[in-house]
XYZ file of C-alpha atoms in Angstrom:
568
model
C 79.632 98.662 168.201
C 80.739 98.255 171.861
C 81.304 101.955 172.196
C 77.827 102.565 170.881
C 76.316 100.183 173.393
C 78.306 101.882 176.124
C 76.801 105.229 174.995
C 73.267 103.954 175.225
C 73.821 102.514 178.789
C 75.636 105.566 180.020
C 72.911 107.887 178.651
C 70.151 105.861 180.425
C 72.000 105.860 183.773
C 72.807 109.575 183.689
C 69.284 110.430 182.607
C 67.702 108.631 185.570
C 70.310 110.061 187.919
C 69.334 113.608 186.960
C 65.531 113.025 186.495
C 65.010 111.565 189.978
C 66.007 114.700 191.912
C 64.502 116.955 189.334
C 61.230 115.067 189.854
C 61.469 115.627 193.603
C 62.169 119.378 192.990
C 59.224 119.755 190.629
C 56.959 118.060 193.130
C 57.908 120.693 195.544
C 57.325 123.430 193.020
C 53.744 122.354 192.215
C 52.512 120.394 195.171
C 54.650 121.607 198.175
C 56.203 124.790 199.337
C 59.939 125.054 199.957
C 60.337 128.322 201.831
C 63.808 128.943 200.448
C 62.771 128.375 196.874
C 59.571 130.358 197.349
C 61.438 133.231 199.003
C 63.661 133.559 195.989
C 61.176 133.115 193.155
C 57.913 134.443 194.521
C 58.820 138.147 194.086
C 59.686 137.522 190.363
C 56.349 135.683 189.797
C 54.320 138.443 191.658
C 55.495 140.985 189.102
C 53.871 138.964 186.243
C 50.643 138.504 188.211
C 50.318 142.274 189.069
C 51.229 143.313 185.472
C 48.440 141.047 184.054
C 45.983 141.426 186.823
C 45.789 137.621 187.451
C 44.580 136.221 190.703
C 46.861 133.259 191.018
C 45.263 132.036 194.217
C 41.795 131.282 192.607
C 41.676 127.752 191.232
C 39.770 126.788 188.125
C 37.540 123.957 186.914
C 38.524 122.175 183.769
C 36.450 124.443 181.469
C 37.975 127.631 182.932
C 41.459 126.070 182.779
C 41.043 125.141 179.088
C 39.609 128.551 178.207
C 42.533 130.388 179.781
C 44.968 128.011 178.045
C 43.434 128.421 174.606
C 43.062 132.223 174.915
C 46.646 132.586 175.995
C 47.900 130.608 172.960
C 45.616 132.537 170.542
C 47.275 135.737 171.808
C 50.745 134.202 171.525
C 50.120 133.178 167.893
C 48.775 136.572 166.919
C 51.696 138.341 168.472
C 54.236 136.119 166.730
C 52.392 136.411 163.411
C 52.497 140.248 163.771
C 56.231 140.292 164.541
C 57.028 138.254 161.447
C 54.992 140.479 159.135
C 56.525 143.681 160.631
C 60.099 142.378 160.995
C 61.618 144.804 158.565
C 60.852 147.792 160.836
C 61.768 146.142 164.145
C 65.129 146.438 165.885
C 67.976 143.824 166.037
C 67.948 143.262 162.373
C 71.588 143.779 161.288
C 71.136 141.898 158.040
C 68.123 144.112 157.096
C 65.814 141.058 156.431
C 62.523 141.949 155.047
C 59.193 140.723 156.594
C 58.478 137.045 156.225
C 57.733 136.487 152.529
C 54.164 135.250 152.770
C 51.336 135.453 155.204
C 50.707 131.707 155.106
C 54.371 130.997 156.067
C 54.091 133.492 158.900
C 50.831 131.862 160.104
C 52.326 128.422 159.806
C 55.350 129.428 161.870
C 53.330 131.184 164.499
C 50.967 128.131 165.002
C 54.046 125.861 164.873
C 55.784 127.541 167.792
C 52.693 128.027 170.007
C 51.898 124.341 169.676
C 55.466 123.277 170.637
C 55.879 121.800 167.173
C 58.412 124.104 165.719
C 57.924 122.973 162.216
C 60.114 125.180 160.017
C 59.327 125.707 156.354
C 62.079 128.323 156.102
C 65.824 128.662 156.703
C 66.210 130.516 160.021
C 69.497 132.257 159.410
C 68.189 133.489 155.952
C 64.752 134.580 157.034
C 64.429 135.798 160.683
C 66.040 138.729 162.446
C 67.563 138.409 165.877
C 64.558 140.239 167.263
C 62.068 137.650 165.756
C 64.244 134.736 166.880
C 64.453 135.958 170.394
C 61.079 137.769 171.223
C 59.032 135.494 168.905
C 60.577 132.048 168.770
C 62.539 131.733 171.953
C 59.783 133.262 174.101
C 57.287 130.752 172.622
C 59.833 127.976 173.252
C 59.461 128.717 176.936
C 55.634 129.287 176.953
C 54.625 126.341 174.798
C 56.676 124.000 177.028
C 55.266 125.529 180.126
C 51.682 125.142 178.642
C 52.354 121.379 178.189
C 53.595 121.016 181.721
C 50.644 123.009 183.158
C 48.201 120.394 181.533
C 50.342 117.566 182.929
C 50.211 119.117 186.457
C 46.390 119.716 186.199
C 45.952 116.063 185.040
C 47.872 114.897 188.038
C 45.677 116.913 190.263
C 42.585 115.426 188.744
C 43.822 111.830 189.329
C 44.998 112.456 192.908
C 42.399 114.899 194.222
C 38.887 113.861 195.394
C 35.382 115.296 195.526
C 36.269 118.571 193.913
C 35.867 120.101 190.475
C 38.993 122.286 190.742
C 42.209 121.216 189.034
C 44.453 124.298 189.775
C 45.165 127.699 188.232
C 46.630 127.754 184.680
C 48.423 131.102 185.154
C 50.158 129.964 188.393
C 51.159 126.669 186.698
C 52.450 128.422 183.590
C 54.488 131.065 185.459
C 55.898 128.701 188.098
C 57.140 126.191 185.563
C 58.640 128.872 183.515
C 60.305 130.836 186.376
C 61.236 127.994 188.688
C 62.170 125.140 186.228
C 62.800 126.266 182.645
C 64.662 129.568 183.235
C 67.168 128.314 185.855
C 68.043 125.178 183.813
C 68.110 127.146 180.583
C 70.548 129.659 182.065
C 73.002 126.876 183.087
C 72.621 125.145 179.702
C 73.283 128.433 177.852
C 76.523 129.050 179.725
C 77.586 125.534 179.107
C 76.984 125.738 175.413
C 78.810 128.968 175.141
C 81.755 127.450 176.842
C 81.725 124.578 174.397
C 81.637 126.938 171.375
C 77.950 127.650 170.576
C 77.900 131.309 169.422
C 76.001 133.981 171.325
C 76.330 137.489 169.781
C 74.483 140.276 167.924
C 77.163 140.761 165.216
C 76.312 141.211 161.678
C 77.025 138.098 159.313
C 80.757 137.649 158.610
C 82.059 137.266 155.089
C 85.306 135.228 154.916
C 87.465 133.798 152.276
C 87.765 130.027 152.016
C 90.803 127.985 151.401
C 89.683 127.632 147.782
C 89.628 131.433 147.402
C 85.756 131.812 147.328
C 83.811 134.054 149.619
C 81.371 132.564 152.219
C 78.932 134.295 154.530
C 79.041 133.002 158.125
C 75.810 133.584 160.047
C 75.958 135.058 163.532
C 73.421 135.522 166.285
C 72.177 134.802 169.778
C 72.234 130.978 169.262
C 73.120 129.467 172.670
C 70.181 131.008 174.460
C 67.732 129.639 171.958
C 69.528 126.317 171.785
C 69.095 125.777 175.515
C 65.340 126.063 175.564
C 64.915 124.513 172.203
C 66.288 121.217 173.709
C 65.027 121.538 177.282
C 61.482 122.546 176.202
C 61.481 119.754 173.501
C 60.815 122.439 170.976
C 63.356 121.623 168.288
C 63.244 124.747 166.148
C 66.831 125.496 165.191
C 68.431 128.906 164.781
C 70.119 127.432 161.623
C 68.429 125.452 158.842
C 70.830 122.546 159.591
C 69.614 122.468 163.192
C 71.711 120.428 165.611
C 73.929 119.097 162.743
C 75.269 122.723 162.595
C 78.586 123.247 164.377
C 77.406 126.560 165.812
C 74.385 124.767 167.439
C 76.062 121.574 168.419
C 79.853 121.817 168.243
C 81.105 118.823 170.214
C 80.198 115.312 171.256
C 79.691 116.558 174.725
C 77.156 119.232 173.664
C 75.441 116.388 171.581
C 75.207 114.267 174.659
C 73.864 117.095 176.804
C 71.296 117.967 174.235
C 70.017 114.445 174.260
C 69.759 114.493 177.989
C 67.970 117.866 177.872
C 65.234 116.420 175.618
C 64.399 113.582 178.012
C 65.068 114.832 181.479
C 61.889 116.925 182.198
C 59.535 114.337 180.586
C 61.007 111.582 182.755
C 61.100 113.803 185.764
C 57.300 114.449 185.350
C 56.687 110.762 185.542
C 58.603 110.526 188.784
C 56.700 113.496 190.046
C 53.497 111.725 189.326
C 54.581 108.850 191.622
C 55.607 111.265 194.403
C 52.186 113.110 194.214
C 50.279 109.747 194.080
C 52.197 108.785 197.297
C 53.174 105.628 195.540
C 56.557 105.990 193.614
C 56.000 102.510 192.076
C 53.181 104.168 189.977
C 55.721 106.416 188.268
C 58.328 103.694 188.015
C 55.950 101.408 186.278
C 55.191 103.960 183.623
C 58.835 104.884 183.299
C 59.637 101.239 182.906
C 57.201 100.869 180.083
C 58.571 104.026 178.357
C 62.287 102.639 178.695
C 61.148 99.338 177.211
C 59.493 100.963 174.214
C 62.486 103.282 173.739
C 65.032 100.657 173.633
C 63.027 98.527 171.219
C 62.761 101.493 168.910
C 66.443 102.381 169.321
C 67.363 98.809 168.633
C 65.449 98.709 165.319
C 66.812 102.006 164.115
C 70.449 101.260 165.129
C 70.503 97.673 163.643
C 69.054 99.050 160.425
C 71.461 101.946 160.120
C 74.558 99.885 161.078
C 73.623 97.222 158.499
C 73.182 99.837 155.881
C 71.984 99.703 152.304
C 72.841 96.497 150.355
C 72.615 98.248 147.033
C 75.449 100.514 148.094
C 77.418 97.595 149.551
C 77.407 95.955 146.136
C 79.375 98.987 144.816
C 82.282 97.938 147.003
C 81.922 100.969 149.277
C 83.311 100.310 152.648
C 81.015 100.004 155.766
C 78.930 101.616 157.028
C 76.880 102.069 153.922
C 74.223 104.322 155.401
C 76.272 107.374 156.373
C 74.599 109.685 153.906
C 73.001 112.622 155.782
C 74.962 111.820 159.040
C 77.476 113.975 160.879
C 80.855 112.248 160.891
C 81.543 114.066 164.140
C 78.937 112.002 166.022
C 79.019 108.606 164.235
C 76.283 106.044 163.844
C 75.561 105.422 167.462
C 75.046 109.087 168.460
C 73.065 109.533 165.213
C 70.683 106.697 165.904
C 70.342 107.699 169.576
C 69.618 111.362 168.724
C 67.090 110.258 166.025
C 65.251 107.961 168.447
C 65.256 110.461 171.262
C 64.108 113.631 169.252
C 61.027 111.736 167.792
C 60.290 110.126 171.091
C 60.446 113.403 172.914
C 58.326 115.506 170.456
C 61.358 117.674 170.044
C 62.130 117.497 166.403
C 65.759 118.763 166.536
C 68.084 116.702 164.317
C 71.729 115.995 164.191
C 71.383 113.999 160.993
C 68.899 114.076 158.130
C 65.958 111.726 158.650
C 65.256 111.721 155.005
C 68.541 109.822 154.462
C 67.791 106.945 156.999
C 67.300 103.519 155.767
C 63.598 102.620 155.336
C 63.363 100.705 158.568
C 65.459 103.328 160.278
C 63.008 106.006 159.030
C 60.017 103.952 160.163
C 61.111 104.253 163.822
C 60.851 108.066 164.091
C 57.638 107.870 162.050
C 56.015 105.277 164.249
C 57.107 106.946 167.490
C 55.308 110.066 166.372
C 52.272 108.153 165.268
C 51.992 106.620 168.800
C 51.595 110.192 170.126
C 55.231 110.603 171.163
C 54.568 109.022 174.597
C 57.923 107.240 174.758
C 58.914 109.884 177.411
C 57.417 112.413 174.991
C 57.345 116.205 175.113
C 57.458 118.390 178.151
C 54.065 117.697 179.792
C 52.672 116.295 176.557
C 54.549 113.040 177.015
C 52.944 112.533 180.513
C 49.387 113.275 179.500
C 49.843 111.335 176.341
C 51.019 108.168 178.016
C 48.082 108.606 180.509
C 45.716 108.084 177.571
C 47.226 104.633 177.129
C 47.280 103.952 180.902
C 43.553 104.594 181.102
C 42.899 102.429 178.012
C 44.959 99.622 179.534
C 43.144 99.747 182.867
C 39.850 99.863 181.082
C 40.660 96.823 178.881
C 41.870 94.793 181.838
C 38.804 95.683 183.778
C 36.495 94.392 180.991
C 38.597 91.204 180.774
C 38.152 90.381 184.509
C 34.611 91.660 184.644
C 35.245 94.525 187.063
C 34.631 98.213 186.895
C 38.019 99.593 185.763
C 39.868 101.528 188.440
C 43.025 103.728 188.613
C 44.411 105.144 191.765
C 41.209 104.037 193.510
C 38.876 105.849 191.116
C 36.436 104.201 188.788
C 37.095 104.761 185.087
C 33.664 105.016 183.525
C 32.075 105.665 180.181
C 32.271 109.478 180.399
C 36.107 109.338 180.862
C 36.656 106.842 178.160
C 34.708 108.944 175.644
C 37.071 111.804 176.211
C 40.105 109.472 176.186
C 39.099 108.052 172.838
C 38.734 111.457 171.485
C 42.234 112.371 172.520
C 43.413 109.192 170.780
C 41.324 109.424 167.577
C 41.712 113.163 166.748
C 45.433 112.939 166.095
C 45.127 109.557 164.231
C 42.345 110.688 161.989
C 44.184 114.003 161.329
C 47.334 112.226 160.165
C 45.577 109.780 157.845
C 43.094 112.170 156.322
C 45.585 114.917 155.537
C 48.170 112.463 154.289
C 45.483 110.833 151.962
C 44.462 114.186 150.658
C 47.998 115.282 149.957
C 48.908 112.074 148.153
C 46.013 112.305 145.641
C 45.952 116.113 145.085
C 48.023 118.095 142.542
C 48.951 120.622 145.424
C 50.228 117.817 147.692
C 52.157 115.984 144.971
C 53.755 119.159 143.700
C 55.936 119.314 146.816
C 57.598 115.904 146.325
C 61.143 115.499 145.257
C 60.959 111.659 145.341
C 58.702 109.186 143.697
C 57.451 105.830 144.906
C 57.072 104.628 148.507
C 59.649 107.164 149.687
C 57.587 110.051 148.426
C 54.579 108.691 150.266
C 56.660 108.465 153.456
C 57.669 112.089 153.001
C 54.050 113.195 152.987
C 53.102 110.848 155.810
C 56.030 112.054 157.898
C 55.065 115.663 157.361
C 51.536 115.336 158.661
C 52.623 112.946 161.399
C 55.236 115.325 162.462
C 52.881 118.277 162.468
C 50.046 116.518 164.183
C 52.358 114.978 166.833
C 53.796 118.436 167.469
C 57.305 117.229 166.641
C 58.526 119.385 163.741
C 61.219 117.209 162.201
C 60.899 116.401 158.539
C 61.792 114.116 155.625
C 63.658 116.875 153.885
C 62.653 115.856 150.362
C 59.271 117.556 150.664
C 58.891 121.236 149.629
C 56.550 122.420 152.289
C 56.428 126.136 151.953
C 53.357 126.350 149.785
C 49.899 127.487 150.452
C 48.543 123.999 150.641
C 51.206 122.604 153.034
C 51.436 125.818 155.204
C 47.628 125.874 155.800
C 47.051 122.133 156.077
C 49.949 121.645 158.421
C 48.690 124.548 160.564
C 45.369 122.839 161.038
C 47.107 119.548 161.715
C 49.294 121.137 164.377
C 46.370 122.839 166.128
C 44.309 119.641 166.082
C 47.203 117.530 167.359
C 47.817 119.960 170.218
C 44.406 121.135 171.495
C 42.486 118.146 170.231
C 44.441 116.152 172.812
C 44.681 118.805 175.618
C 40.952 119.717 175.879
C 39.576 116.168 176.162
C 42.203 115.281 178.659
C 41.472 118.368 180.784
C 37.888 117.182 180.764
C 39.043 113.791 182.041
C 40.994 115.526 184.799
C 37.984 117.469 185.809
C 35.776 114.378 185.898
C 38.285 112.335 187.892
C 38.836 115.189 190.412
C 35.160 114.949 191.261
C 35.284 111.212 192.139
C 35.885 109.679 195.569
C 38.789 107.423 196.179
C 37.962 103.887 197.185
C 40.452 101.616 199.024
C 41.918 98.767 196.797
C 40.640 95.255 197.357
C 41.605 91.724 196.402
C 40.259 92.145 192.873
C 42.000 95.444 192.131
C 44.267 95.318 189.176
C 47.845 96.175 190.291
C 49.298 99.172 188.248
C 52.744 99.168 189.734
C 54.326 95.930 188.676
C 56.053 94.358 185.855
C 52.820 92.916 184.352
C 51.319 96.264 184.091
C 54.460 97.741 182.555
C 54.393 95.023 179.787
C 50.700 95.391 179.228
C 51.001 99.141 178.833
C 53.812 98.843 176.272
C 51.878 96.155 174.403
C 48.684 98.204 174.209
C 50.642 101.106 172.817
C 52.190 99.002 170.074
C 48.984 97.163 169.254
C 46.982 100.343 168.890
C 49.643 101.978 166.802
C 50.066 98.976 164.574
C 46.336 98.532 164.015
C 45.906 102.240 163.208
C 48.877 102.922 161.016
C 50.089 99.605 159.631
C 48.409 99.939 156.258
C 50.043 103.415 155.764
C 53.422 102.187 156.953
C 53.185 99.145 154.650
C 52.755 101.370 151.606
C 55.636 103.567 152.692
C 58.837 102.510 154.635
C 57.965 98.809 154.798
C 57.629 98.276 151.031
C 60.563 100.576 150.494
C 62.632 98.223 152.776
C 61.426 95.227 150.718
C 62.416 96.907 147.462
C 65.885 97.862 148.905
C 66.590 94.272 149.964
C 65.722 93.067 146.466
C 68.037 95.724 144.951
C 65.182 97.600 143.250
C 65.501 101.424 142.989
C 62.799 103.824 141.989
């Protein structure tokens, strides 16, 4: 246990040490101009602008920004959908895979990757060619992450600018984040992963003879390059079906540690960037503090539940730990719990152990983190604008309590902004609950279950929570490659992504038009410990009130049954 605690502390320290300078660099990328950096990257960026005919210098209002973003993603989904259905005739297909088996699976996968969800109702190494993996999935890993960051940057402009209806240029934000942030870091990560043993080749699959004399096919492919952006962009879609539990994706404890850092580093850096742009670093520190508080609470619950294990198994005289089913022995309990908590806090969805095998309370943690909107650091960009929903709600509630007009960064939070904020909060929540309810009472929904009782309900609830929260991890007991689940999850992923982005861009546009008033004696302080505690409390209260009934019928009642020694 001491080694696990040490791992948790070291991870937090290294994460902050990397995120702080990265936050300063990203501040310069979007809100400053470093001549050396600009001189190197600008010629590359101009190629994209000229090829597409984009005027990157013309700024947009929130409607124009949202329109450009949506049209870009529609085109990306159509392109990926087309690649999958024509894969058989495209190059870099040494295994001669046919086209993706059904149109609804291809649609689900296309929507999954453009929404940064990376839900996979297929086995990657048995379904997709190298061409589809690279030009389809890996490219969208970059672009979906860049889209989320662009929205975060636009939202920061809305909060910090005054008396304007302009929040930036979507194309410039998209290209800059891709070229100046994601690509350089991904190249370094790729080289590191290759050095550690992650494969990167275009070979045909290898057939080998095992020690028992049987033949086994070993999948090959350009894995390291996809693995880097999969983690850095909080995408999570693995080259292999086993994801980061596969030794070709995650071969050593060191790669495991670096992958965990990669999931959190940009989301935390964005919070620090916000403090820099607001010219008050404490604003960023307060939000980061609330995130760390919620993260360690969730990690503590998951780890304690997993380390204590299953009392039913303990009664069979099996040595501790009794919850090692589905976990990688290479990483142990501490790394498994840490990875589980990070990947569902960061909207990544990559896994180094099977979440379906977690203890009931251990499985509640990733489920609840996704239900909260994955704002405990969250995804690239999505985590920042997601936590800002709760920041504005917290400020609004406090303002009502003291009888003052709510303010944030010197700007009044009025009814117009709160309507959009509530839309961004309610759309994902309603989507999760309605789709889960429909699946749990319909023949099409129940047909995919491999487990009865409360765990079966948890599998359904987890699927729609993961899709709506744009996470992509799963309780693996659910057979999701059916017309019902492919289409319903596609709708859930779209609502979870754009049902949050569009209302928050509207908030950004509205806030940018406001004047900034100097703070007075009655202004609520949003940089201190009190605000940090209030913010974390509001997040948990809203999540508990919204989802407690569903959680009570799933993992909570399953935990009670487990303690009583009842199986189902």
